[in-house]
Short mmCIF file of C-alpha atoms in Angstrom, two decimals:
data_model
loop_
_atom_site.label_atom_id
_atom_site.label_comp_id
_atom_site.label_asym_id
_atom_site.label_seq_id
_atom_site.Cartn_x
_atom_site.Cartn_y
_atom_site.Cartn_z
CA TYR A 1 1.42 -12.91 26.33
CA ASP A 2 4.78 -12.00 27.92
CA LEU A 3 6.24 -15.43 27.17
CA SER A 4 4.86 -15.34 23.62
CA ALA A 5 6.42 -11.91 23.04
CA LEU A 6 9.73 -13.14 24.43
CA ALA A 7 9.69 -16.22 22.19
CA LEU A 8 8.96 -14.08 19.12
CA LYS A 9 11.74 -11.61 19.87
CA MET A 10 14.24 -14.41 20.52
CA VAL A 11 13.75 -15.55 16.93
CA CYS A 12 13.07 -12.14 15.32
CA PRO A 13 14.33 -9.22 17.47
CA ASN A 14 12.57 -6.60 15.33
CA ASN A 15 9.21 -8.37 15.66
CA HIS A 16 6.73 -7.35 18.34
CA LEU A 17 3.43 -8.51 19.80
CA ILE A 18 1.24 -5.44 20.27
CA THR A 19 -2.07 -5.66 22.10
CA ASP A 20 -5.28 -3.74 21.56
CA ASP A 21 -7.84 -2.37 24.02
CA LYS A 22 -9.09 -5.93 24.59
CA GLY A 23 -5.62 -7.20 25.46
CA LEU A 24 -5.46 -9.28 22.27
CA PRO A 25 -2.13 -9.37 20.41
CA GLY A 26 -1.04 -9.03 16.82
CA ALA A 27 2.39 -9.56 15.24
CA TYR A 28 4.18 -6.48 13.91
CA VAL A 29 7.56 -5.70 12.36
CA TYR A 30 9.35 -2.53 13.40
CA ARG A 31 11.13 -0.46 10.76
CA ALA A 32 13.11 2.70 11.54
CA LYS A 33 12.55 5.90 9.59
CA LYS A 34 14.48 6.51 6.37
CA MET A 35 15.37 9.65 4.49
CA LEU A 36 14.34 9.86 0.84
CA SER A 37 17.99 9.57 -0.22
CA GLU A 38 18.09 6.13 1.42
CA LEU A 39 15.22 4.91 -0.76
CA LEU A 40 15.44 6.85 -4.04
CA THR A 41 18.51 7.37 -6.18
CA ASP A 42 17.73 11.08 -6.52
CA GLY A 43 15.99 11.41 -3.15
CA ASP A 44 16.63 14.41 -0.92
CA ALA A 45 18.85 13.58 2.07
CA SER A 46 17.18 16.28 4.18
CA ILE A 47 13.62 14.94 3.80
CA VAL A 48 12.25 12.00 5.77
CA HIS A 49 9.96 9.61 3.92
CA PRO A 50 6.35 10.85 4.40
CA ALA A 51 5.34 7.59 6.11
CA PHE A 52 7.09 8.89 9.23
CA MET A 53 5.37 12.31 9.33
CA ILE A 54 2.05 12.28 11.20
CA GLU A 55 0.49 15.71 11.79
CA GLU A 56 3.93 17.34 11.54
CA ASN A 57 5.38 15.01 14.17
CA GLN A 58 8.30 12.95 12.93
CA LYS A 59 8.19 9.33 14.10
CA PRO A 60 11.43 7.40 14.70
CA GLY A 61 9.83 4.27 13.27
CA LEU A 62 6.59 2.41 12.61
CA TYR A 63 5.20 -1.06 13.27
CA PHE A 64 3.96 -2.86 10.16
CA GLY A 65 1.47 -5.73 10.26
CA LYS A 66 3.55 -8.85 9.70
CA PHE A 67 0.56 -10.54 8.08
CA GLN A 68 -2.49 -9.53 6.08
CA GLY A 69 -5.39 -8.59 8.32
CA LYS A 70 -7.86 -10.98 9.93
CA SER A 71 -11.13 -9.67 11.38
CA HIS A 72 -12.26 -10.82 14.82
CA ASN A 73 -15.11 -9.03 16.62
CA ASN A 74 -14.92 -6.01 14.32
CA ARG A 75 -11.18 -5.61 14.86
CA ILE A 76 -8.34 -6.36 12.45
CA TYR A 77 -5.43 -8.51 13.66
CA SER A 78 -2.06 -9.43 12.17
CA LEU A 79 -1.88 -13.16 12.83
CA PRO A 80 -0.14 -16.16 11.22
CA GLY A 81 -1.93 -19.11 9.70
CA GLU A 82 -5.19 -17.25 9.07
CA ASP A 83 -7.42 -16.92 6.04
CA PRO A 84 -7.05 -13.15 5.44
CA THR A 85 -10.28 -11.20 5.73
CA ALA A 86 -11.64 -10.13 2.36
CA THR A 87 -14.95 -8.94 0.87
CA ILE A 88 -14.54 -5.81 2.98
CA THR A 89 -14.81 -2.14 1.99
CA LEU A 90 -12.09 0.42 2.59
CA ASP A 91 -14.13 2.35 5.16
CA THR A 92 -14.97 -0.82 7.08
CA PHE A 93 -11.38 -1.99 7.10
CA GLU A 94 -10.19 1.39 8.38
CA THR A 95 -12.87 1.39 11.08
CA TYR A 96 -12.01 -2.14 12.22
CA CYS A 97 -8.34 -1.16 12.56
CA LYS A 98 -9.11 2.00 14.52
CA ASN A 99 -11.54 0.11 16.77
CA LYS A 100 -8.50 -1.43 18.47
CA CYS A 101 -7.51 1.92 20.11
CA VAL A 102 -5.36 4.93 19.20
CA GLY A 103 -2.29 4.05 17.15
CA HIS A 104 -3.85 1.10 15.31
CA ILE A 105 -4.47 1.94 11.66
CA CYS A 106 -5.20 0.52 8.24
CA ILE A 107 -1.96 0.62 6.28
CA THR A 108 -1.75 3.98 4.52
CA ALA A 109 -0.38 4.86 1.11
CA PRO A 110 2.94 6.27 2.45
CA VAL A 111 3.40 3.28 4.76
CA CYS A 112 2.75 0.71 2.03
CA CYS A 113 4.99 2.51 -0.44
CA PHE A 114 7.83 2.80 2.05
CA LEU A 115 7.87 -1.01 2.26
CA ALA A 116 7.93 -1.34 -1.53
CA LEU A 117 10.81 1.12 -1.91
CA LEU A 118 12.76 -0.53 0.91
CA ALA A 119 12.37 -4.01 -0.61
CA LYS A 120 13.53 -2.69 -4.00
CA LYS A 121 16.52 -0.96 -2.42
CA ASN A 122 17.48 -4.15 -0.56
CA GLY A 123 16.91 -6.39 -3.58
CA THR A 124 14.29 -8.43 -1.72
CA GLN A 125 11.02 -7.77 -3.55
CA PRO A 126 8.98 -10.74 -2.30
CA LEU A 127 7.20 -13.52 -4.11
CA VAL A 128 3.79 -14.71 -2.91
CA ASN A 129 0.45 -16.28 -3.88
CA ASN A 130 -0.25 -14.70 -7.27
CA ASP A 131 -0.87 -17.88 -9.23
CA TYR A 132 -3.61 -19.86 -7.49
CA GLY A 133 -1.69 -20.89 -4.38
CA LYS A 134 1.87 -20.27 -5.51
CA ASP A 135 4.00 -17.59 -7.09
CA HIS A 136 4.10 -17.61 -10.89
CA ASN A 137 7.88 -18.19 -10.67
CA GLU A 138 7.37 -21.39 -8.70
CA THR A 139 6.49 -24.85 -9.96
CA ASP A 140 5.04 -26.32 -6.76
CA ARG A 141 2.36 -25.16 -4.35
CA ILE A 142 3.91 -24.69 -0.93
CA ALA A 143 1.55 -22.50 1.12
CA ILE A 144 -1.49 -23.78 3.01
CA PRO A 145 -4.74 -23.23 1.05
CA THR A 146 -7.69 -21.66 2.89
CA THR A 147 -10.24 -20.97 0.14
CA TYR A 148 -10.96 -22.41 -3.29
CA GLY A 149 -12.73 -21.04 -6.35
CA SER A 150 -15.67 -22.65 -8.13
CA ASP A 151 -13.13 -24.13 -10.55
CA GLY A 152 -11.46 -25.99 -7.70
CA ARG A 153 -8.30 -23.94 -7.83
CA VAL A 154 -6.70 -22.36 -4.74
CA ASN A 155 -7.64 -18.75 -4.01
CA HIS A 156 -6.47 -17.53 -0.58
CA VAL A 157 -3.66 -19.18 1.36
CA ALA A 158 -3.04 -18.97 5.10
CA THR A 159 -1.03 -15.92 6.14
CA GLY A 160 2.70 -16.47 6.53
CA THR A 161 2.68 -20.09 5.35
CA GLY A 162 4.69 -19.65 2.17
CA PRO A 163 8.46 -20.06 1.78
CA LEU A 164 10.98 -17.47 2.98
CA THR A 165 10.90 -15.79 -0.42
CA TRP A 166 7.40 -14.58 0.47
CA SER A 167 8.88 -12.34 3.18
CA ASP A 168 10.08 -8.85 2.23
CA THR A 169 13.47 -9.63 3.80
CA SER A 170 13.64 -13.21 2.51
CA ASP A 171 13.84 -14.47 6.10
CA LEU A 172 11.55 -15.14 9.06
CA SER A 173 11.84 -11.60 10.43
CA GLY A 174 10.14 -9.91 7.49
CA ILE A 175 6.65 -8.86 6.44
CA TRP A 176 4.68 -11.51 4.58
CA ASP A 177 2.35 -11.60 1.56
CA LEU A 178 2.89 -8.03 0.33
CA ASN A 179 2.64 -9.34 -3.22
CA GLY A 180 -0.60 -11.20 -3.88
CA ASN A 181 -3.06 -13.37 -1.94
CA VAL A 182 -5.51 -10.44 -1.61
CA TRP A 183 -5.22 -6.86 -2.80
CA GLU A 184 -4.63 -4.51 0.13
CA TRP A 185 -6.68 -1.36 0.60
CA VAL A 186 -4.45 1.62 1.40
CA ALA A 187 -5.78 4.79 3.01
CA GLY A 188 -4.90 8.39 2.22
CA VAL A 189 -4.67 8.47 -1.59
CA ARG A 190 -7.30 8.53 -4.35
CA LEU A 191 -8.23 9.70 -7.84
CA VAL A 192 -11.13 12.11 -8.36
CA ALA A 193 -11.98 12.28 -12.07
CA GLY A 194 -8.32 11.55 -12.68
CA GLU A 195 -6.97 14.18 -10.29
CA LEU A 196 -4.56 12.78 -7.71
CA GLN A 197 -5.55 13.61 -4.14
CA VAL A 198 -3.85 12.72 -0.87
CA ILE A 199 -4.19 13.17 2.85
CA PRO A 200 -0.90 15.11 3.37
CA PHE A 201 2.15 13.31 4.73
CA ASN A 202 0.95 10.27 6.73
CA ASN A 203 -1.89 12.17 8.40
CA ALA A 204 -4.33 9.46 7.31
CA ALA A 205 -2.89 7.53 10.26
CA SER A 206 -4.06 10.12 12.78
CA PRO A 207 -7.25 9.36 14.78
CA ASP A 208 -8.14 13.06 14.46
CA VAL A 209 -8.14 13.06 10.64
CA ASP A 210 -11.19 12.15 8.57
CA THR A 211 -10.27 10.02 5.55
CA GLY A 212 -13.84 9.63 4.26
CA ALA A 213 -15.03 10.49 0.78
CA SER A 214 -16.38 13.93 1.76
CA SER A 215 -13.54 14.85 4.14
CA SER A 216 -12.12 18.37 3.93
CA GLU A 217 -8.65 16.92 4.61
CA TRP A 218 -8.06 15.83 1.01
CA ARG A 219 -5.54 17.86 -0.98
CA ALA A 220 -4.54 17.97 -4.63
CA LEU A 221 -0.87 18.38 -5.55
CA ASN A 222 0.61 21.54 -7.03
CA ALA A 223 2.54 20.34 -10.08
CA ASN A 224 5.02 23.23 -9.73
CA ALA A 225 5.73 22.79 -6.01
CA THR A 226 9.28 23.38 -4.81
CA SER A 227 8.77 22.12 -1.24
CA TYR A 228 6.09 20.79 1.09
CA SER A 229 5.08 24.38 1.86
CA ASP A 230 3.42 24.78 -1.55
CA LEU A 231 2.73 21.16 -2.51
CA PHE A 232 -0.75 20.63 -1.04
CA VAL A 233 -3.67 22.67 -2.40
CA VAL A 234 -7.40 22.58 -1.74
CA PRO A 235 -9.11 20.80 -4.68
CA ASN A 236 -12.16 22.25 -6.41
CA GLY A 237 -14.11 19.02 -5.91
CA GLN A 238 -14.51 18.30 -9.63
CA GLY A 239 -11.06 16.93 -10.35
CA THR A 240 -10.27 19.94 -12.52
CA THR A 241 -8.23 22.09 -10.13
CA ALA A 242 -5.87 24.25 -12.19
CA GLY A 243 -2.20 23.29 -12.12
CA THR A 244 -2.60 20.08 -10.12
CA VAL A 245 -1.30 16.58 -10.83
CA LYS A 246 -3.61 14.41 -12.94
CA LEU A 247 -3.43 10.95 -14.47
CA ASP A 248 -3.56 10.65 -18.25
CA TYR A 249 -3.36 7.63 -20.56
CA VAL A 250 -0.95 8.34 -23.42
CA SER A 251 0.35 5.92 -26.04
CA SER A 252 -0.71 2.89 -23.98
CA HIS A 253 0.97 4.00 -20.75
CA TRP A 254 0.07 6.10 -17.72
CA GLN A 255 1.35 9.64 -17.45
CA TRP A 256 1.28 12.06 -14.52
CA GLY A 257 0.88 15.63 -15.77
CA ILE A 258 -1.39 18.65 -15.42
CA SER A 259 -4.08 17.69 -17.94
CA ILE A 260 -6.04 14.68 -19.16
CA THR A 261 -6.32 14.01 -22.88
CA SER A 262 -7.77 10.50 -22.55
CA ALA A 263 -10.30 9.92 -19.78
CA SER A 264 -12.23 6.66 -19.53
CA ASP A 265 -14.70 5.35 -16.95
CA THR A 266 -13.24 1.87 -17.41
CA SER A 267 -10.20 -0.05 -16.24
CA ARG A 268 -7.03 0.38 -18.30
CA SER A 269 -3.59 -0.93 -17.48
CA ALA A 270 0.08 -0.64 -18.36
CA LEU A 271 3.46 -1.54 -16.93
CA PHE A 272 4.19 0.40 -13.76
CA ALA A 273 7.71 1.06 -15.08
CA SER A 274 6.34 2.73 -18.23
CA THR A 275 4.63 5.50 -16.20
CA THR A 276 5.96 8.93 -17.15
CA PHE A 277 5.98 12.45 -15.66
CA VAL A 278 5.35 15.54 -17.79
CA GLY A 279 5.26 19.16 -16.66
CA LEU A 280 6.00 18.44 -13.00
CA SER A 281 8.62 20.11 -10.83
CA ASP A 282 11.49 17.99 -9.56
CA PHE A 283 10.07 18.15 -6.04
CA CYS A 284 6.60 17.09 -7.11
CA LYS A 285 7.99 14.19 -9.13
CA MET A 286 10.13 13.09 -6.19
CA TYR A 287 7.05 13.08 -3.96
CA LEU A 288 5.17 10.85 -6.44
CA GLN A 289 8.14 8.51 -6.58
CA ALA A 290 8.26 8.43 -2.77
CA LEU A 291 4.62 7.27 -2.86
CA ALA A 292 5.54 4.61 -5.47
CA LEU A 293 3.15 6.15 -7.98
CA GLY A 294 5.74 6.05 -10.73
CA PRO A 295 9.24 4.74 -11.45
CA GLU A 296 12.58 6.33 -10.81
CA ASP A 297 14.42 7.85 -13.75
CA GLU A 298 16.18 5.30 -15.98
CA ALA A 299 14.48 2.38 -14.22
CA SER A 300 13.45 -0.67 -16.24
CA ALA A 301 10.45 -2.99 -16.04
CA ALA A 302 12.73 -5.59 -14.46
CA ASP A 303 13.53 -3.19 -11.62
CA TYR A 304 9.85 -3.42 -10.66
CA ASN A 305 9.50 -7.13 -11.50
CA GLY A 306 7.11 -6.37 -14.36
CA ASP A 307 4.41 -5.03 -12.03
CA TYR A 308 1.33 -3.35 -13.55
CA PHE A 309 -0.67 -0.18 -12.91
CA TRP A 310 -4.49 -0.23 -13.34
CA ALA A 311 -6.74 2.83 -13.14
CA ASN A 312 -10.05 4.44 -13.96
CA ASN A 313 -9.28 8.13 -14.55
CA ALA A 314 -12.82 9.41 -15.14
CA ALA A 315 -14.91 8.20 -12.17
CA ALA A 316 -15.88 10.49 -9.29
CA GLU A 317 -13.66 8.67 -6.78
CA ARG A 318 -11.36 5.69 -7.06
CA CYS A 319 -9.33 4.53 -4.08
CA ALA A 320 -6.02 2.69 -4.08
CA LEU A 321 -5.09 -0.97 -3.76
CA ARG A 322 -1.56 -2.38 -3.71
CA GLY A 323 0.08 -5.76 -4.12
CA GLY A 324 -2.34 -7.95 -6.06
CA GLY A 325 -4.47 -11.04 -5.61
CA TRP A 326 -4.11 -14.78 -6.10
CA ARG A 327 -4.33 -14.62 -9.91
CA ASP A 328 -2.70 -12.88 -12.90
CA GLY A 329 0.83 -13.88 -11.93
CA ALA A 330 3.63 -11.77 -13.37
CA ARG A 331 1.67 -8.49 -13.26
CA PHE A 332 1.51 -8.46 -9.45
CA GLY A 333 4.07 -7.35 -6.87
CA VAL A 334 4.86 -4.72 -4.25
CA PHE A 335 4.66 -1.99 -6.91
CA ALA A 336 1.38 -3.21 -8.42
CA LEU A 337 -1.11 -0.34 -8.16
CA ASN A 338 -4.86 -0.33 -8.72
CA PHE A 339 -7.15 2.72 -8.88
CA ASP A 340 -10.11 0.81 -10.36
CA TYR A 341 -12.54 0.57 -7.45
CA PRO A 342 -14.66 2.87 -5.26
CA ARG A 343 -14.24 2.67 -1.50
CA SER A 344 -17.58 0.82 -1.32
CA ARG A 345 -16.34 -2.15 -3.34
CA ALA A 346 -16.21 -5.51 -1.53
CA HIS A 347 -14.92 -8.70 -3.12
CA SER A 348 -13.09 -11.88 -2.16
CA PHE A 349 -9.87 -10.46 -3.65
CA LEU A 350 -9.98 -7.23 -1.57
CA GLY A 351 -8.48 -7.18 1.93
CA GLY A 352 -5.89 -5.17 3.81
CA ARG A 353 -3.17 -4.95 6.45
CA PRO A 354 -2.95 -3.21 9.83
CA ALA A 355 -0.12 -1.03 11.10
CA PHE A 356 0.68 0.69 14.39
CA TYR A 357 2.51 3.77 15.62
CA GLU A 358 3.26 5.04 19.10
#
């Protein structure tokens, strides 16, 4: 293990091998904390991105799974050249990550969104397997196939086997397959009958916090909040809490506001970049942008690579997926967002990614 860690760091100094309680390693990429002003054009320079706040403790950085997760003995590992584990529910994926010991987590909504915002800021939004073994921008298949559909076309590819453009830094040191291959479950954010609910900050990463469907840790968002002190409110359990942020479908696009005029217990979609904000305070809107739930002001579809936003805004609970799968091409990317499925859903296009904090 020591020699393997040394070899990895010689090539990629910000990459680390981190072991679990069984002494088995996984590959992780360290990223230092950023303030919102370093990620958003109108971000507050005094506020750290919520990914780095765990139970009011500010973390200097986090370790992100370099690869999509692979299950071995009911534990999730970040390993190269693997067929990523899929057909797994959100709760099971979270449990398998936490089985490895304290600090090992399923990637959370703030953590995932931090990576998306950072890639956009650096101009390195990655390509990946979103067109049956290749990226829709590519003409040749270059990753190693691991599973095939009944039609004979490639589904999954082996983790980390694509070209450098599939890394979020466009080089070997980055995080791979954030856009496509399998959708990634993210913990700590959900819709309840269209009402947006979160586990505050990045507390979903804490071993002491329950992220289950009936947890008392869930909070709705005060649409008029001026700071974190008044942002999080206890929801009424029906998705109808007065004055909280809700998802509406207006004129063929998604809109975050305080009411729902068009609810549907079906999947609807629109460009991520067309998402609007109505009746929200500047602070509340900034928080949603920090969680990559909507675009920055004046941003275009090209700024988000044409990524799409899917949702069911009428069901009792719908949890979040990011990134996309091996199909549907241009609609997938690091800002692709899906609130279509309950936490109990398991399918060959649903997987996840581990992360770690000290």
